[in-house]
């Protein structure tokens, strides 16, 4: 790497190393029992072994993966469908899509609050059902939140994720050369075939990026699970928070070990997913 | 109207929540099983009676978010240009690594960083909060600027240099005007990320740095839903006002340049 390139990258590389790499290095060091507030200790893998033996850990991991996958896949699907529907509209009418910005602007905390307002047992939907006589007390309304199913969290993530996917996919779609579709149709391809072989392949990169970002965000986020989640089994981030803030200092390495594993998983996932998407793409083209 | 279903779905997903918030804000006593709220202005009265904590939280959040935008711009403008116009071995890997802070859970590095910040005295300070927010949000600015530079190409700059313009002049008068849309796009995302963050401000700020999300948080689980809804509406309004100001500013700037 030439010196000029290095100078050009320095304004970013310096804070990157000083904050991101150093912070991550310290998280990893503490997970091994080093550099703790109580003093330097000896490196040990004990804390990772305790995690492996902990059954609740497996449940938390399962819940995190489940919530992240369902919300990300649902967001990409919903966002893409909305983008396609908007794309078919005349350009003037297409501007109605701007209302989806509400979901982008509202913070995660606020979206979680909205889900509570609507779906809690004394929430709006429950009130509406009561008024129409379908239920006679709040207890009859199904307990949708705080059941361990993660449904409330998924809904909140969807409300944030659908507009995000719509934004990414729409950016590609609305700049899409309509003549490609017209040519395919003129050459005799049906609407489905045109979508499958012309439109979709061009949308896939944006859909993949949206999926990676949303999946990893939901996997590691704190704000929504903190409002809507339950603690048994909690999402991984909630477990980390509990161990870090509510238990004594000797357990801190465990929290750091969970974080280290989450980091490794996220980095590997992003890398492997990209490889996998590229592989699929090459495979499609060979056909 | 074959487009009606799409419009209805959009309205149900994104407009209904806003309507619910407005109703709830206007009727704090709105509770199960009432379907229709009874209007009252308790929420607004509460805020006007005790405006201090509300205004402090809002000003603090606005302040650190805007500084974060400026800092990420300063951090990424030269690297974005370097990444857009040069190629070198390992560039793809480096670009991937530079995106990591936005991809991996923010908790993972920020909890280690918190310990370092305690040691060097940055914990519980606004600069500490700004630094950690910049770390999670700069990738968006970097991507936007790199795309902006790639779209612009380097021909204009080379041409201006050949005509004798200094490096600074080229940057300010040739590159900047063309980059403005990319900067605006990156800045909007960075601002939203910083302004909506709850956990990082709570962790690094340690409760001593006021934040608007921190002001909203206890209200969510409290019985005062009306006030919570009112605060949430402010959350919606502040970025919208800022974006409109930004759009108008860009528009006037371009018109002025064209008239010259």
Short mmCIF file of C-alpha atoms in Angstrom, two decimals:
data_model
loop_
_atom_site.label_atom_id
_atom_site.label_comp_id
_atom_site.label_asym_id
_atom_site.label_seq_id
_atom_site.Cartn_x
_atom_site.Cartn_y
_atom_site.Cartn_z
CA UNK A 1 0.00 0.00 0.00
CA UNK A 2 1.43 3.33 -1.03
CA UNK A 3 2.08 6.07 1.44
CA UNK A 4 -0.49 8.34 -0.19
CA UNK A 5 -3.21 5.75 0.22
CA UNK A 6 -2.27 5.25 3.84
CA UNK A 7 -2.44 9.01 4.49
CA UNK A 8 -5.78 9.14 2.73
CA UNK A 9 -7.21 6.44 4.96
CA UNK A 10 -5.59 7.64 8.19
CA UNK A 11 -8.46 9.88 9.42
CA UNK A 12 -10.63 6.79 9.58
CA UNK A 13 -8.09 4.07 10.40
CA UNK A 14 -6.84 5.85 13.52
CA UNK A 15 -10.20 6.18 15.31
CA UNK A 16 -11.17 2.73 13.98
CA UNK A 17 -8.19 1.14 15.72
CA UNK A 18 -8.34 3.33 18.83
CA UNK A 19 -12.06 2.84 19.47
CA UNK A 20 -13.45 -0.18 17.62
CA UNK A 21 -10.45 -2.53 17.67
CA UNK A 22 -9.33 -1.50 21.15
CA UNK A 23 -12.87 -1.84 22.54
CA UNK A 24 -13.28 -5.25 20.95
CA UNK A 25 -9.82 -6.35 22.15
CA UNK A 26 -10.75 -5.39 25.70
CA UNK A 27 -14.05 -7.25 25.50
CA UNK A 28 -12.14 -10.34 24.37
CA UNK A 29 -9.43 -9.91 27.02
CA UNK A 30 -12.02 -9.62 29.79
CA UNK A 31 -13.81 -12.70 28.48
CA UNK A 32 -10.56 -14.57 29.16
CA UNK A 33 -10.35 -13.12 32.65
CA UNK A 34 -7.70 -10.48 31.86
CA UNK A 35 -7.69 -6.72 32.62
CA UNK A 36 -10.66 -6.94 34.95
CA UNK A 37 -11.51 -4.06 37.31
CA UNK A 38 -10.35 -6.29 40.16
CA UNK A 39 -6.86 -6.47 38.66
CA UNK A 40 -4.99 -8.42 36.01
CA UNK A 41 -5.72 -12.10 36.23
CA UNK A 42 -4.57 -15.20 34.42
CA UNK A 43 -5.95 -16.18 31.06
CA UNK A 44 -8.53 -18.95 31.29
CA UNK A 45 -11.25 -20.44 29.12
CA UNK A 46 -13.38 -21.32 32.16
CA UNK A 47 -15.96 -18.64 31.41
CA UNK A 48 -16.62 -20.04 27.96
CA UNK A 49 -16.98 -23.52 29.44
CA UNK A 50 -19.57 -22.30 31.97
CA UNK A 51 -21.54 -20.82 29.09
CA UNK A 52 -21.49 -24.13 27.24
CA UNK A 53 -22.89 -25.92 30.26
CA UNK A 54 -25.65 -23.36 30.79
CA UNK A 55 -28.89 -24.56 29.24
CA UNK A 56 -30.55 -21.15 29.41
CA UNK A 57 -27.76 -19.90 27.12
CA UNK A 58 -28.94 -22.25 24.38
CA UNK A 59 -32.51 -21.01 24.78
CA UNK A 60 -31.40 -17.38 24.58
CA UNK A 61 -29.37 -18.10 21.47
CA UNK A 62 -32.32 -19.88 19.92
CA UNK A 63 -34.69 -17.01 20.67
CA UNK A 64 -32.23 -14.41 19.32
CA UNK A 65 -31.71 -16.34 16.09
CA UNK A 66 -35.44 -16.98 15.69
CA UNK A 67 -36.51 -13.37 16.26
CA UNK A 68 -33.70 -12.05 14.03
CA UNK A 69 -34.43 -14.48 11.19
CA UNK A 70 -38.21 -14.09 11.15
CA UNK A 71 -38.12 -10.30 11.43
CA UNK A 72 -35.38 -9.87 8.80
CA UNK A 73 -36.93 -12.29 6.31
CA UNK A 74 -40.37 -10.77 6.85
CA UNK A 75 -39.02 -7.24 6.45
CA UNK A 76 -37.22 -8.04 3.20
CA UNK A 77 -40.27 -9.82 1.81
CA UNK A 78 -42.68 -7.06 2.86
CA UNK A 79 -40.37 -4.24 1.76
CA UNK A 80 -39.79 -5.84 -1.64
CA UNK A 81 -43.50 -6.45 -2.22
CA UNK A 82 -44.29 -2.84 -1.28
CA UNK A 83 -41.51 -1.58 -3.54
CA UNK A 84 -42.87 -3.63 -6.45
CA UNK A 85 -46.41 -2.37 -5.79
CA UNK A 86 -45.18 1.24 -5.68
CA UNK A 87 -43.15 0.67 -8.84
CA UNK A 88 -46.30 -0.24 -10.74
CA UNK A 89 -47.92 3.06 -9.79
CA UNK A 90 -47.68 6.16 -11.93
CA UNK A 91 -44.70 8.25 -10.71
CA UNK A 92 -46.93 10.94 -9.22
CA UNK A 93 -48.87 8.49 -7.08
CA UNK A 94 -45.65 6.73 -6.11
CA UNK A 95 -44.96 9.56 -3.68
CA UNK A 96 -47.42 8.02 -1.21
CA UNK A 97 -44.50 5.74 -0.33
CA UNK A 98 -43.10 8.63 1.66
CA UNK A 99 -45.31 7.68 4.64
CA UNK A 100 -43.07 4.67 5.21
CA UNK A 101 -40.42 7.13 6.41
CA UNK A 102 -42.35 7.20 9.69
CA UNK A 103 -40.96 3.75 10.44
CA UNK A 104 -37.44 4.86 9.57
CA UNK A 105 -37.53 7.99 11.70
CA UNK A 106 -39.11 6.61 14.87
CA UNK A 107 -36.47 5.24 17.24
CA UNK A 108 -36.61 1.58 18.24
CA UNK A 109 -37.72 2.58 21.72
CA UNK A 110 -40.70 4.46 20.29
CA UNK A 111 -41.69 1.59 17.98
CA UNK A 112 -41.62 -0.79 20.92
CA UNK A 113 -43.90 1.67 22.77
CA UNK A 114 -46.31 1.63 19.81
CA UNK A 115 -46.50 -2.16 19.90
CA UNK A 116 -47.28 -1.97 23.62
CA UNK A 117 -50.00 0.64 23.01
CA UNK A 118 -51.66 -1.48 20.36
CA UNK A 119 -51.27 -5.06 21.48
CA UNK A 120 -50.94 -5.24 25.25
CA UNK A 121 -53.89 -6.76 27.11
CA UNK A 122 -55.23 -3.32 27.93
CA UNK A 123 -54.17 -1.95 24.56
CA UNK A 124 -56.14 -0.60 21.66
CA UNK A 125 -56.88 -3.81 19.79
CA UNK A 126 -58.09 -5.37 23.00
CA UNK A 127 -60.32 -2.33 23.68
CA UNK A 128 -61.75 -2.50 20.18
CA UNK A 129 -62.56 -6.20 20.58
CA UNK A 130 -64.18 -5.46 23.95
CA UNK A 131 -66.34 -2.73 22.45
CA UNK A 132 -67.50 -4.98 19.65
CA UNK A 133 -68.39 -7.61 22.24
CA UNK A 134 -65.93 -10.24 21.03
CA UNK A 135 -64.26 -10.39 24.43
CA UNK A 136 -65.71 -9.46 27.80
CA UNK A 137 -62.56 -8.74 29.82
CA UNK A 138 -58.91 -7.92 29.13
CA UNK A 139 -57.97 -11.39 30.34
CA UNK A 140 -59.75 -12.92 27.40
CA UNK A 141 -57.48 -11.10 24.98
CA UNK A 142 -54.66 -13.46 24.03
CA UNK A 143 -51.44 -12.62 25.79
CA UNK A 144 -49.40 -11.74 22.71
CA UNK A 145 -46.52 -10.03 24.43
CA UNK A 146 -44.17 -11.40 27.07
CA UNK A 147 -44.94 -15.04 26.30
CA UNK A 148 -41.49 -16.16 25.27
CA UNK A 149 -42.59 -16.45 21.66
CA UNK A 150 -40.90 -13.17 20.71
CA UNK A 151 -43.98 -12.05 18.77
CA UNK A 152 -44.01 -8.48 20.11
CA UNK A 153 -40.34 -8.03 19.31
CA UNK A 154 -40.81 -9.42 15.82
CA UNK A 155 -43.66 -6.97 15.14
CA UNK A 156 -41.57 -4.04 16.36
CA UNK A 157 -38.59 -5.08 14.25
CA UNK A 158 -40.90 -5.48 11.24
CA UNK A 159 -42.23 -1.95 11.63
CA UNK A 160 -38.62 -0.68 11.50
CA UNK A 161 -37.40 -3.22 8.93
CA UNK A 162 -40.07 -3.06 6.20
CA UNK A 163 -39.41 0.64 5.38
CA UNK A 164 -35.67 -0.03 5.46
CA UNK A 165 -35.94 -2.87 2.94
CA UNK A 166 -38.37 -0.75 0.90
CA UNK A 167 -35.78 2.04 0.81
CA UNK A 168 -32.92 -0.20 -0.35
CA UNK A 169 -34.93 -2.23 -2.88
CA UNK A 170 -36.86 0.84 -4.08
CA UNK A 171 -33.59 2.69 -4.76
CA UNK A 172 -32.67 -0.02 -7.30
CA UNK A 173 -36.17 -0.53 -8.64
CA UNK A 174 -37.13 3.10 -9.24
CA UNK A 175 -33.92 3.68 -11.19
CA UNK A 176 -34.49 0.50 -13.17
CA UNK A 177 -34.47 0.73 -16.97
CA UNK A 178 -38.06 -0.14 -17.91
CA UNK A 179 -36.93 -1.03 -21.45
CA UNK A 180 -35.37 -4.24 -20.11
CA UNK A 181 -38.79 -5.41 -18.98
CA UNK A 182 -40.43 -4.23 -22.20
CA UNK A 183 -37.86 -6.09 -24.30
CA UNK A 184 -38.38 -9.28 -22.35
CA UNK A 185 -42.15 -8.97 -22.81
CA UNK A 186 -41.77 -8.28 -26.53
CA UNK A 187 -39.60 -11.35 -26.88
CA UNK A 188 -42.50 -13.35 -25.54
CA UNK A 189 -41.75 -13.80 -21.84
CA UNK A 190 -44.80 -13.92 -19.59
CA UNK A 191 -45.10 -11.60 -16.59
CA UNK A 192 -43.86 -14.27 -14.18
CA UNK A 193 -40.93 -15.23 -16.37
CA UNK A 194 -40.03 -11.57 -16.82
CA UNK A 195 -40.07 -11.03 -13.09
CA UNK A 196 -38.09 -14.19 -12.39
CA UNK A 197 -35.36 -13.72 -15.00
CA UNK A 198 -35.16 -9.96 -15.49
CA UNK A 199 -36.41 -8.01 -12.48
CA UNK A 200 -35.59 -10.24 -9.52
CA UNK A 201 -31.88 -10.85 -10.30
CA UNK A 202 -31.36 -7.09 -10.28
CA UNK A 203 -33.12 -6.70 -6.94
CA UNK A 204 -31.33 -9.56 -5.20
CA UNK A 205 -28.17 -7.65 -4.19
CA UNK A 206 -30.26 -4.99 -2.42
CA UNK A 207 -32.42 -7.68 -0.81
CA UNK A 208 -29.33 -9.52 0.43
CA UNK A 209 -27.81 -6.37 1.95
CA UNK A 210 -31.09 -5.52 3.64
CA UNK A 211 -31.32 -9.04 5.05
CA UNK A 212 -27.77 -9.06 6.45
CA UNK A 213 -28.15 -5.65 8.07
CA UNK A 214 -31.59 -6.33 9.56
CA UNK A 215 -30.74 -9.84 10.72
CA UNK A 216 -27.58 -8.80 12.51
CA UNK A 217 -29.22 -5.70 13.96
CA UNK A 218 -32.11 -7.65 15.45
CA UNK A 219 -29.72 -10.36 16.63
CA UNK A 220 -27.68 -7.97 18.75
CA UNK A 221 -30.00 -5.09 19.51
CA UNK A 222 -30.93 -4.05 23.00
CA UNK A 223 -33.63 -1.37 22.91
CA UNK A 224 -36.61 -3.38 21.60
CA UNK A 225 -35.95 -6.56 23.65
CA UNK A 226 -35.52 -4.40 26.74
CA UNK A 227 -39.06 -3.02 26.37
CA UNK A 228 -40.89 -5.96 24.83
CA UNK A 229 -38.84 -8.98 25.74
CA UNK A 230 -39.04 -11.29 28.67
CA UNK A 231 -36.13 -12.38 30.79
CA UNK A 232 -36.63 -16.16 30.69
CA UNK A 233 -35.34 -16.94 28.18
CA UNK A 234 -34.19 -13.43 27.30
CA UNK A 235 -32.53 -12.39 24.07
CA UNK A 236 -28.72 -12.69 24.28
CA UNK A 237 -28.34 -8.93 24.64
CA UNK A 238 -30.65 -8.92 27.67
CA UNK A 239 -28.65 -11.74 29.27
CA UNK A 240 -25.46 -9.75 28.78
CA UNK A 241 -27.12 -6.71 30.34
CA UNK A 242 -28.36 -8.71 33.33
CA UNK A 243 -24.99 -10.30 33.99
CA UNK A 244 -23.10 -7.05 33.47
CA UNK A 245 -25.21 -4.71 35.57
CA UNK A 246 -27.10 -6.87 38.00
CA UNK A 247 -24.66 -9.49 39.14
CA UNK A 248 -21.32 -9.15 40.84
CA UNK A 249 -18.02 -8.33 39.21
CA UNK A 250 -16.77 -11.92 39.22
CA UNK A 251 -19.37 -12.82 36.57
CA UNK A 252 -18.42 -10.02 34.19
CA UNK A 253 -16.11 -12.27 32.11
CA UNK A 254 -19.17 -14.36 31.28
CA UNK A 255 -20.95 -11.33 29.82
CA UNK A 256 -17.83 -10.53 27.83
CA UNK A 257 -17.60 -14.13 26.61
CA UNK A 258 -21.18 -13.95 25.28
CA UNK A 259 -20.32 -10.67 23.55
CA UNK A 260 -17.16 -12.15 22.00
CA UNK A 261 -19.13 -15.09 20.63
CA UNK A 262 -21.79 -12.72 19.28
CA UNK A 263 -19.07 -10.69 17.56
CA UNK A 264 -17.49 -13.76 15.97
CA UNK A 265 -20.89 -15.00 14.85
CA UNK A 266 -21.87 -11.64 13.32
CA UNK A 267 -18.58 -11.20 11.47
CA UNK A 268 -18.62 -14.78 10.17
CA UNK A 269 -22.27 -14.52 9.20
CA UNK A 270 -21.74 -11.34 7.17
CA UNK A 271 -18.72 -12.87 5.41
CA UNK A 272 -20.21 -16.29 4.69
CA UNK A 273 -23.56 -14.85 3.64
CA UNK A 274 -21.85 -12.63 1.07
CA UNK A 275 -19.88 -15.61 -0.26
CA UNK A 276 -23.04 -17.69 -0.39
CA UNK A 277 -24.99 -14.98 -2.23
CA UNK A 278 -22.16 -14.55 -4.75
CA UNK A 279 -22.03 -18.32 -5.25
CA UNK A 280 -25.79 -18.54 -5.81
CA UNK A 281 -25.56 -15.66 -8.25
CA UNK A 282 -22.81 -17.37 -10.27
CA UNK A 283 -24.77 -20.59 -10.24
CA UNK A 284 -27.90 -18.85 -11.53
CA UNK A 285 -25.94 -17.28 -14.36
CA UNK A 286 -24.53 -20.65 -15.43
CA UNK A 287 -28.08 -21.87 -15.89
CA UNK B 1 -58.36 1.97 -8.30
CA UNK B 2 -56.07 -0.99 -8.70
CA UNK B 3 -53.52 0.69 -6.45
CA UNK B 4 -55.92 1.07 -3.53
CA UNK B 5 -54.71 -2.04 -1.64
CA UNK B 6 -51.13 -0.77 -1.60
CA UNK B 7 -52.21 2.62 -0.32
CA UNK B 8 -54.40 1.04 2.37
CA UNK B 9 -51.56 -1.21 3.54
CA UNK B 10 -49.16 1.73 3.68
CA UNK B 11 -51.69 3.77 5.65
CA UNK B 12 -52.40 0.94 8.10
CA UNK B 13 -48.72 0.28 8.67
CA UNK B 14 -47.42 3.80 8.96
CA UNK B 15 -50.22 6.36 9.28
CA UNK B 16 -52.44 4.53 11.78
CA UNK B 17 -49.66 4.48 14.42
CA UNK B 18 -49.26 8.24 14.07
CA UNK B 19 -53.01 8.78 14.45
CA UNK B 20 -53.02 6.54 17.52
CA UNK B 21 -50.13 8.52 18.99
CA UNK B 22 -51.91 11.83 18.37
CA UNK B 23 -55.11 10.54 20.00
CA UNK B 24 -53.20 9.09 22.92
CA UNK B 25 -51.25 12.30 23.39
CA UNK B 26 -54.47 14.31 23.41
CA UNK B 27 -56.11 11.93 25.85
CA UNK B 28 -53.69 10.70 28.51
CA UNK B 29 -56.53 9.06 30.45
CA UNK B 30 -57.41 6.87 27.48
CA UNK B 31 -57.53 3.38 28.99
CA UNK B 32 -59.07 0.00 28.55
CA UNK B 33 -61.87 -0.47 27.61
CA UNK B 34 -62.67 2.95 26.16
CA UNK B 35 -62.38 2.96 22.40
CA UNK B 36 -62.82 6.67 21.95
CA UNK B 37 -60.60 8.98 23.92
CA UNK B 38 -61.79 11.93 25.92
CA UNK B 39 -59.74 14.95 24.99
CA UNK B 40 -57.59 16.62 27.58
CA UNK B 41 -54.41 18.59 27.52
CA UNK B 42 -52.79 17.14 30.62
CA UNK B 43 -49.73 16.01 28.70
CA UNK B 44 -49.02 19.41 27.25
CA UNK B 45 -49.83 21.04 30.58
CA UNK B 46 -47.34 18.73 32.28
CA UNK B 47 -44.62 19.69 29.82
CA UNK B 48 -45.26 23.43 30.07
CA UNK B 49 -45.31 23.22 33.85
CA UNK B 50 -41.98 21.42 34.01
CA UNK B 51 -40.22 22.14 30.72
CA UNK B 52 -36.68 21.93 32.09
CA UNK B 53 -35.86 18.19 31.92
CA UNK B 54 -37.67 17.87 28.60
CA UNK B 55 -35.81 20.75 26.99
CA UNK B 56 -32.46 19.66 28.44
CA UNK B 57 -32.93 16.15 27.05
CA UNK B 58 -33.96 17.45 23.64
CA UNK B 59 -31.10 19.96 23.42
CA UNK B 60 -28.56 17.40 24.60
CA UNK B 61 -29.71 14.78 22.06
CA UNK B 62 -29.78 17.33 19.24
CA UNK B 63 -26.34 18.59 20.23
CA UNK B 64 -24.50 15.30 20.38
CA UNK B 65 -26.26 13.99 17.25
CA UNK B 66 -25.27 17.01 15.17
CA UNK B 67 -21.66 16.89 16.42
CA UNK B 68 -21.63 13.16 15.55
CA UNK B 69 -22.71 14.04 12.00
CA UNK B 70 -19.89 16.60 11.69
CA UNK B 71 -17.32 14.22 13.17
CA UNK B 72 -18.25 11.29 10.90
CA UNK B 73 -18.07 13.61 7.90
CA UNK B 74 -14.59 14.77 8.91
CA UNK B 75 -13.49 11.19 9.54
CA UNK B 76 -14.71 9.74 6.27
CA UNK B 77 -14.42 12.37 3.53
CA UNK B 78 -10.78 11.76 2.63
CA UNK B 79 -10.91 7.96 3.13
CA UNK B 80 -14.07 7.80 0.96
CA UNK B 81 -12.22 9.57 -1.84
CA UNK B 82 -9.23 7.27 -1.43
CA UNK B 83 -11.45 4.18 -1.53
CA UNK B 84 -13.37 5.45 -4.55
CA UNK B 85 -10.38 6.43 -6.70
CA UNK B 86 -7.55 4.07 -5.85
CA UNK B 87 -7.18 0.34 -5.93
CA UNK B 88 -4.71 -1.65 -3.91
CA UNK B 89 -4.24 -5.17 -2.63
CA UNK B 90 -6.65 -6.12 0.12
CA UNK B 91 -9.02 -3.26 -0.65
CA UNK B 92 -12.11 -5.48 -0.54
CA UNK B 93 -11.07 -6.91 2.79
CA UNK B 94 -10.40 -3.44 4.19
CA UNK B 95 -13.79 -2.18 3.00
CA UNK B 96 -15.44 -5.14 4.68
CA UNK B 97 -13.56 -4.52 7.92
CA UNK B 98 -14.50 -0.84 7.87
CA UNK B 99 -18.20 -1.76 7.65
CA UNK B 100 -18.02 -4.04 10.68
CA UNK B 101 -18.85 -1.43 13.36
CA UNK B 102 -22.31 -0.99 11.82
CA UNK B 103 -22.86 -4.72 11.31
CA UNK B 104 -21.74 -6.39 14.53
CA UNK B 105 -23.86 -5.74 17.63
CA UNK B 106 -22.84 -2.37 19.07
CA UNK B 107 -22.77 -3.91 22.53
CA UNK B 108 -19.81 -6.12 21.67
CA UNK B 109 -17.14 -3.45 21.37
CA UNK B 110 -18.82 -0.69 23.33
CA UNK B 111 -18.75 -2.62 26.60
CA UNK B 112 -15.01 -3.11 26.28
CA UNK B 113 -14.65 0.50 25.21
CA UNK B 114 -16.62 1.59 28.26
CA UNK B 115 -13.89 0.13 30.47
CA UNK B 116 -11.19 2.00 28.52
CA UNK B 117 -13.23 5.20 28.73
CA UNK B 118 -13.45 4.83 32.53
CA UNK B 119 -9.65 4.53 32.69
CA UNK B 120 -8.99 7.59 30.52
CA UNK B 121 -11.80 9.71 31.94
CA UNK B 122 -14.13 9.73 28.92
CA UNK B 123 -16.93 7.75 30.55
CA UNK B 124 -19.94 9.84 31.61
CA UNK B 125 -18.87 12.69 29.30
CA UNK B 126 -20.45 14.08 26.15
CA UNK B 127 -17.24 13.60 24.08
CA UNK B 128 -17.25 9.94 25.06
CA UNK B 129 -20.86 9.57 23.90
CA UNK B 130 -20.07 11.33 20.62
CA UNK B 131 -17.04 9.09 19.98
CA UNK B 132 -18.97 5.87 20.48
CA UNK B 133 -21.93 7.11 18.40
CA UNK B 134 -19.53 8.08 15.60
CA UNK B 135 -18.10 4.57 15.61
CA UNK B 136 -21.46 2.87 15.07
CA UNK B 137 -22.67 5.38 12.47
CA UNK B 138 -19.66 6.33 10.29
CA UNK B 139 -20.08 3.34 7.91
CA UNK B 140 -23.26 4.93 6.54
CA UNK B 141 -21.46 8.20 5.87
CA UNK B 142 -18.50 6.34 4.32
CA UNK B 143 -20.75 4.37 1.97
CA UNK B 144 -22.72 7.46 0.93
CA UNK B 145 -19.59 9.53 0.27
CA UNK B 146 -17.75 6.73 -1.56
CA UNK B 147 -20.78 6.28 -3.83
CA UNK B 148 -20.91 10.06 -4.34
CA UNK B 149 -17.24 10.21 -5.36
CA UNK B 150 -17.62 7.22 -7.68
CA UNK B 151 -20.62 8.79 -9.42
CA UNK B 152 -18.82 12.11 -9.74
CA UNK B 153 -15.69 10.63 -11.29
CA UNK B 154 -12.38 12.45 -11.04
CA UNK B 155 -12.38 14.18 -14.43
CA UNK B 156 -13.77 17.51 -13.17
CA UNK B 157 -11.16 17.70 -10.44
CA UNK B 158 -8.32 16.81 -12.79
CA UNK B 159 -9.55 19.40 -15.26
CA UNK B 160 -9.73 22.11 -12.60
CA UNK B 161 -6.23 21.21 -11.39
CA UNK B 162 -4.92 21.47 -14.95
CA UNK B 163 -6.47 24.90 -15.21
CA UNK B 164 -4.41 25.93 -12.18
CA UNK B 165 -6.83 25.67 -9.25
CA UNK B 166 -5.27 24.82 -5.88
CA UNK B 167 -6.17 21.58 -4.09
CA UNK B 168 -8.39 23.43 -1.62
CA UNK B 169 -10.12 25.37 -4.33
CA UNK B 170 -10.83 22.15 -6.23
CA UNK B 171 -12.20 20.58 -3.07
CA UNK B 172 -14.41 23.54 -2.13
CA UNK B 173 -15.60 24.67 -5.55
CA UNK B 174 -15.58 21.55 -7.70
CA UNK B 175 -16.03 18.52 -5.48
CA UNK B 176 -18.12 19.86 -2.60
CA UNK B 177 -21.08 21.12 -4.65
CA UNK B 178 -21.35 17.80 -6.46
CA UNK B 179 -20.97 15.83 -3.26
CA UNK B 180 -23.70 17.72 -1.38
CA UNK B 181 -26.50 15.22 -2.14
CA UNK B 182 -24.31 12.35 -0.94
CA UNK B 183 -23.35 14.28 2.20
CA UNK B 184 -27.01 15.06 2.87
CA UNK B 185 -27.96 11.39 2.48
CA UNK B 186 -25.16 10.20 4.76
CA UNK B 187 -25.85 12.94 7.30
CA UNK B 188 -29.56 12.06 7.51
CA UNK B 189 -28.82 8.43 8.35
CA UNK B 190 -26.05 9.25 10.82
CA UNK B 191 -28.31 11.78 12.54
CA UNK B 192 -31.15 9.27 12.84
CA UNK B 193 -28.85 6.58 14.22
CA UNK B 194 -27.37 8.93 16.83
CA UNK B 195 -30.68 10.60 17.74
CA UNK B 196 -32.54 7.29 18.25
CA UNK B 197 -29.85 5.45 20.18
CA UNK B 198 -30.75 4.59 23.73
CA UNK B 199 -28.37 1.93 25.00
CA UNK B 200 -25.02 3.44 24.01
CA UNK B 201 -25.86 6.84 25.49
CA UNK B 202 -27.05 5.14 28.64
CA UNK B 203 -23.90 2.98 28.85
CA UNK B 204 -21.19 5.51 27.99
CA UNK B 205 -23.06 8.54 29.34
CA UNK B 206 -23.76 6.64 32.55
CA UNK B 207 -27.01 8.51 33.14
CA UNK B 208 -25.27 11.86 33.50
CA UNK B 209 -25.67 12.74 29.82
CA UNK B 210 -29.29 13.63 29.20
CA UNK B 211 -30.86 12.08 26.12
CA UNK B 212 -34.28 12.26 24.57
CA UNK B 213 -34.53 8.46 24.33
CA UNK B 214 -33.58 8.31 28.00
CA UNK B 215 -36.37 10.79 28.76
CA UNK B 216 -38.89 8.65 26.85
CA UNK B 217 -37.83 5.32 28.29
CA UNK B 218 -39.30 5.49 31.80
CA UNK B 219 -42.55 6.93 30.38
CA UNK B 220 -43.12 3.86 28.19
CA UNK B 221 -43.61 1.49 31.06
CA UNK B 222 -45.22 4.05 33.36
CA UNK B 223 -48.95 4.60 33.48
CA UNK B 224 -48.60 7.99 31.81
CA UNK B 225 -49.03 6.78 28.25
CA UNK B 226 -50.28 10.15 27.06
CA UNK B 227 -47.01 11.83 27.88
CA UNK B 228 -45.11 8.97 26.27
CA UNK B 229 -47.12 9.41 23.09
CA UNK B 230 -46.52 13.15 23.11
CA UNK B 231 -42.76 12.64 23.42
CA UNK B 232 -42.84 10.05 20.63
CA UNK B 233 -44.52 12.61 18.38
CA UNK B 234 -41.71 15.05 19.11
CA UNK B 235 -39.35 12.26 18.06
CA UNK B 236 -41.10 12.16 14.73
CA UNK B 237 -41.30 15.92 14.33
CA UNK B 238 -37.70 16.89 15.06
CA UNK B 239 -36.04 14.86 12.26
CA UNK B 240 -38.80 15.80 9.80
CA UNK B 241 -38.25 19.51 10.49
CA UNK B 242 -34.49 19.05 10.14
CA UNK B 243 -34.87 17.17 6.84
CA UNK B 244 -37.17 19.85 5.44
CA UNK B 245 -34.66 22.54 6.44
CA UNK B 246 -31.91 20.49 4.79
CA UNK B 247 -33.88 20.05 1.56
CA UNK B 248 -34.76 23.75 1.41
CA UNK B 249 -31.16 24.68 2.11
CA UNK B 250 -29.87 22.44 -0.68
CA UNK B 251 -32.50 23.76 -3.07
CA UNK B 252 -31.65 27.40 -2.39
CA UNK B 253 -27.93 26.66 -2.60
CA UNK B 254 -28.30 25.09 -6.04
CA UNK B 255 -30.50 27.92 -7.28
CA UNK B 256 -28.00 30.49 -6.13
CA UNK B 257 -25.15 28.72 -7.88
CA UNK B 258 -27.09 28.48 -11.09
CA UNK B 259 -27.84 32.20 -11.04
CA UNK B 260 -24.19 33.12 -10.75
#
